[in-house]
mmCIF file of C-alpha atoms in Angstrom:
data_model
loop_
_atom_site.group_PDB
_atom_site.id
_atom_site.type_symbol
_atom_site.label_atom_id
_atom_site.label_comp_id
_atom_site.label_asym_id
_atom_site.label_seq_id
_atom_site.Cartn_x
_atom_site.Cartn_y
_atom_site.Cartn_z
ATOM 1 C CA MET A 1 0.000 0.000 0.000
ATOM 2 C CA GLN A 2 1.242 3.479 -0.836
ATOM 3 C CA ILE A 3 1.361 6.209 1.813
ATOM 4 C CA SER A 4 -0.893 8.337 -0.395
ATOM 5 C CA GLU A 5 -3.534 5.583 -0.186
ATOM 6 C CA MET A 6 -3.256 5.460 3.602
ATOM 7 C CA ILE A 7 -3.866 9.191 3.967
ATOM 8 C CA HIS A 8 -7.460 8.716 2.822
ATOM 9 C CA ARG A 9 -8.101 5.894 5.268
ATOM 10 C CA ARG A 10 -9.218 6.376 8.839
ATOM 11 C CA ILE A 11 -6.445 6.329 11.443
ATOM 12 C CA GLU A 12 -7.306 3.638 13.972
ATOM 13 C CA LEU A 13 -4.255 3.594 16.271
ATOM 14 C CA VAL A 14 -1.506 5.988 17.286
ATOM 15 C CA THR A 15 1.531 4.583 19.087
ATOM 16 C CA PHE A 16 3.833 6.592 21.294
ATOM 17 C CA ASP A 17 7.311 6.022 22.570
ATOM 18 C CA LEU A 18 7.479 6.949 26.234
ATOM 19 C CA TYR A 19 10.756 8.727 26.898
ATOM 20 C CA ASP A 20 11.375 12.018 25.079
ATOM 21 C CA THR A 21 7.936 11.671 23.449
ATOM 22 C CA LEU A 22 5.433 11.710 26.306
ATOM 23 C CA VAL A 23 7.827 12.510 29.152
ATOM 24 C CA GLU A 24 11.150 14.228 29.477
ATOM 25 C CA ALA A 25 13.802 14.208 32.138
ATOM 26 C CA ASN A 26 13.923 17.308 34.330
ATOM 27 C CA PRO A 27 16.528 18.663 33.972
ATOM 28 C CA PRO A 28 17.050 17.281 30.454
ATOM 29 C CA ARG A 29 19.922 14.932 29.707
ATOM 30 C CA TRP A 30 21.924 17.540 27.736
ATOM 31 C CA GLU A 31 21.773 19.983 30.647
ATOM 32 C CA ARG A 32 23.036 17.254 33.003
ATOM 33 C CA PHE A 33 25.810 16.425 30.530
ATOM 34 C CA ALA A 34 26.771 20.126 30.296
ATOM 35 C CA VAL A 35 27.076 20.171 34.101
ATOM 36 C CA ALA A 36 29.261 17.038 33.962
ATOM 37 C CA LEU A 37 31.510 18.743 31.411
ATOM 38 C CA GLU A 38 31.768 21.864 33.565
ATOM 39 C CA ARG A 39 32.628 19.798 36.654
ATOM 40 C CA SER A 40 35.270 18.048 34.534
ATOM 41 C CA GLY A 41 36.895 21.382 33.641
ATOM 42 C CA MET A 42 35.383 21.666 30.156
ATOM 43 C CA PRO A 43 32.605 24.253 30.309
ATOM 44 C CA ILE A 44 30.550 24.081 27.107
ATOM 45 C CA ASP A 45 27.479 26.066 26.109
ATOM 46 C CA VAL A 46 24.381 23.987 26.842
ATOM 47 C CA GLU A 47 23.090 24.635 23.294
ATOM 48 C CA ALA A 48 26.158 22.903 21.868
ATOM 49 C CA VAL A 49 25.508 19.935 24.148
ATOM 50 C CA LEU A 50 21.872 19.878 23.013
ATOM 51 C CA HIS A 51 23.063 19.409 19.414
ATOM 52 C CA ALA A 52 25.515 16.685 20.472
ATOM 53 C CA ASP A 53 22.726 14.921 22.360
ATOM 54 C CA ARG A 54 21.472 13.318 19.132
ATOM 55 C CA LYS A 55 24.810 11.496 18.693
ATOM 56 C CA GLY A 56 24.786 10.313 22.266
ATOM 57 C CA GLU A 57 21.214 9.073 21.955
ATOM 58 C CA ASP A 58 21.917 7.436 18.588
ATOM 59 C CA HIS A 59 24.717 5.524 20.285
ATOM 60 C CA TYR A 60 22.381 4.511 23.113
ATOM 61 C CA THR A 61 19.638 3.360 20.722
ATOM 62 C CA ILE A 62 21.956 1.313 18.515
ATOM 63 C CA GLU A 63 23.830 -0.343 21.369
ATOM 64 C CA ASN A 64 20.738 -0.993 23.480
ATOM 65 C CA GLY A 65 19.035 -2.520 20.449
ATOM 66 C CA ARG A 66 22.053 -4.730 19.821
ATOM 67 C CA TYR A 67 22.323 -5.888 23.431
ATOM 68 C CA PRO A 68 19.794 -4.434 25.920
ATOM 69 C CA ILE A 69 21.372 -2.645 28.854
ATOM 70 C CA ARG A 70 19.086 -4.529 31.271
ATOM 71 C CA ASP A 71 20.747 -7.809 30.184
ATOM 72 C CA ARG A 72 24.324 -6.611 30.695
ATOM 73 C CA THR A 73 26.615 -7.315 33.611
ATOM 74 C CA ASP A 74 27.611 -4.425 35.879
ATOM 75 C CA LYS A 75 30.973 -4.237 34.109
ATOM 76 C CA GLU A 76 29.274 -4.154 30.693
ATOM 77 C CA VAL A 77 26.860 -1.437 31.855
ATOM 78 C CA GLN A 78 29.801 0.686 33.024
ATOM 79 C CA GLN A 79 31.459 0.269 29.627
ATOM 80 C CA PHE A 80 28.156 1.152 27.951
ATOM 81 C CA ARG A 81 28.054 4.403 29.932
ATOM 82 C CA LEU A 82 31.676 5.200 29.102
ATOM 83 C CA ASP A 83 31.057 4.560 25.409
ATOM 84 C CA GLN A 84 28.015 6.824 25.445
ATOM 85 C CA ALA A 85 29.985 9.602 27.154
ATOM 86 C CA ALA A 86 32.679 9.168 24.496
ATOM 87 C CA ALA A 87 30.013 9.540 21.781
ATOM 88 C CA TYR A 88 28.939 12.861 23.324
ATOM 89 C CA LEU A 89 32.536 14.056 23.622
ATOM 90 C CA HIS A 90 33.273 13.065 20.033
ATOM 91 C CA ALA A 91 30.186 14.967 18.819
ATOM 92 C CA LEU A 92 31.445 18.026 20.720
ATOM 93 C CA ASP A 93 34.978 17.693 19.256
ATOM 94 C CA LEU A 94 36.348 17.198 22.765
ATOM 95 C CA PRO A 95 39.040 14.712 23.805
ATOM 96 C CA THR A 96 37.898 11.094 23.981
ATOM 97 C CA ASP A 97 40.899 9.570 25.685
ATOM 98 C CA PRO A 98 39.999 7.069 28.439
ATOM 99 C CA GLU A 99 40.889 9.397 31.331
ATOM 100 C CA THR A 100 38.743 12.267 29.997
ATOM 101 C CA VAL A 101 35.823 9.970 29.240
ATOM 102 C CA ARG A 102 36.007 8.417 32.714
ATOM 103 C CA THR A 103 36.189 11.829 34.412
ATOM 104 C CA VAL A 104 33.153 13.158 32.539
ATOM 105 C CA GLN A 105 31.168 9.980 33.127
ATOM 106 C CA GLU A 106 31.860 10.156 36.868
ATOM 107 C CA HIS A 107 30.016 13.500 36.902
ATOM 108 C CA PHE A 108 27.137 12.456 34.652
ATOM 109 C CA ARG A 109 24.041 10.536 35.688
ATOM 110 C CA ASP A 110 22.081 9.148 32.781
ATOM 111 C CA GLU A 111 18.626 7.599 32.554
ATOM 112 C CA THR A 112 19.991 4.125 33.291
ATOM 113 C CA GLN A 113 20.862 5.192 36.821
ATOM 114 C CA ASN A 114 18.103 5.480 39.404
ATOM 115 C CA HIS A 115 19.813 8.020 41.625
ATOM 116 C CA GLY A 116 20.540 10.872 39.247
ATOM 117 C CA GLY A 117 19.114 13.884 41.077
ATOM 118 C CA TRP A 118 16.491 14.427 38.404
ATOM 119 C CA SER A 119 12.906 13.422 37.733
ATOM 120 C CA TYR A 120 10.503 13.100 34.826
ATOM 121 C CA ARG A 121 7.666 15.330 33.750
ATOM 122 C CA ALA A 122 4.981 14.826 31.120
ATOM 123 C CA PHE A 123 4.986 17.243 28.219
ATOM 124 C CA GLU A 124 2.262 19.816 28.788
ATOM 125 C CA GLU A 125 0.552 19.084 25.438
ATOM 126 C CA ILE A 126 -0.194 15.447 26.315
ATOM 127 C CA PRO A 127 -3.685 15.922 27.873
ATOM 128 C CA LYS A 128 -4.962 17.873 24.838
ATOM 129 C CA VAL A 129 -3.482 15.362 22.390
ATOM 130 C CA MET A 130 -5.043 12.432 24.237
ATOM 131 C CA GLU A 131 -8.407 14.189 24.428
ATOM 132 C CA CYS A 132 -8.352 14.896 20.691
ATOM 133 C CA LEU A 133 -7.474 11.294 19.837
ATOM 134 C CA GLU A 134 -10.162 9.985 22.171
ATOM 135 C CA GLN A 135 -12.788 12.314 20.646
ATOM 136 C CA HIS A 136 -11.974 10.908 17.216
ATOM 137 C CA GLY A 137 -12.176 7.298 18.423
ATOM 138 C CA ILE A 138 -8.487 6.643 17.793
ATOM 139 C CA LYS A 139 -6.888 3.997 19.979
ATOM 140 C CA ARG A 140 -3.647 4.879 21.799
ATOM 141 C CA ALA A 141 -0.682 2.751 22.815
ATOM 142 C CA ILE A 142 2.706 3.187 24.420
ATOM 143 C CA ILE A 143 5.440 0.981 22.991
ATOM 144 C CA SER A 144 8.696 1.484 24.858
ATOM 145 C CA ASN A 145 12.105 -0.138 25.231
ATOM 146 C CA ALA A 146 11.797 0.414 28.973
ATOM 147 C CA ASP A 147 13.483 -2.098 31.246
ATOM 148 C CA ALA A 148 10.360 -2.742 33.334
ATOM 149 C CA ASP A 149 6.587 -2.413 33.271
ATOM 150 C CA VAL A 150 5.920 1.352 33.109
ATOM 151 C CA THR A 151 2.185 1.276 33.857
ATOM 152 C CA ARG A 152 2.576 2.688 37.387
ATOM 153 C CA PHE A 153 4.936 5.375 36.062
ATOM 154 C CA CYS A 154 2.386 6.316 33.361
ATOM 155 C CA LEU A 155 -0.286 6.530 36.072
ATOM 156 C CA GLN A 156 1.926 8.917 38.050
ATOM 157 C CA MET A 157 2.504 11.001 34.913
ATOM 158 C CA GLY A 158 -1.270 11.256 34.439
ATOM 159 C CA PHE A 159 -1.878 9.608 31.064
ATOM 160 C CA ALA A 160 -2.134 5.840 31.652
ATOM 161 C CA ALA A 161 -5.938 6.041 31.750
ATOM 162 C CA HIS A 162 -5.841 7.459 28.211
ATOM 163 C CA MET A 163 -3.955 4.456 26.813
ATOM 164 C CA ASP A 164 -5.508 1.315 25.413
ATOM 165 C CA VAL A 165 -2.225 -0.608 25.643
ATOM 166 C CA ILE A 166 1.107 -0.118 27.410
ATOM 167 C CA VAL A 167 3.859 -2.468 26.215
ATOM 168 C CA THR A 168 7.536 -2.533 27.121
ATOM 169 C CA SER A 169 10.423 -4.537 25.732
ATOM 170 C CA ALA A 170 11.102 -5.915 29.188
ATOM 171 C CA LEU A 171 7.654 -7.484 29.281
ATOM 172 C CA VAL A 172 7.690 -8.994 25.784
ATOM 173 C CA GLY A 173 11.408 -9.782 25.560
ATOM 174 C CA TRP A 174 12.134 -7.837 22.363
ATOM 175 C CA GLU A 175 13.575 -4.398 21.671
ATOM 176 C CA LYS A 176 11.697 -2.305 19.166
ATOM 177 C CA PRO A 177 13.672 -0.995 16.217
#
């Protein structure tokens, strides 16, 4: 079927990723990485780090898809974090030698760590989007590579009741592309 043919058909389901789609970290990851750089003696404008964030997240997505972080040993998780920090540093044209990477990573707390001094917040547009979809009879689903069932989290964020399905990779045993 061609996309042009689909445009004239009724939309029956909209799927959402969870992180960076429905919720965002507060403060955002790039701001936390900018702080880690500053604490490591490399102050960088937060806007530059925002642009480098795509490279760091691309690295995360590719590597987590290849071998989910939840299935890694502690040593492998630490290497994963170091490699992601190196991807950020490379994107910022900063040194990526092992000592620099380790120093920056020691100051950075990413989303894989539960004690990062940050929280999540739902994007403010979410209630209106959900209401609009509901009014049009469109089903809604969250499909996430989260490492656990996120239903309780979605309840706390205020939009679980608006979802028809909440599925995570941890529950089904497969990472989404």
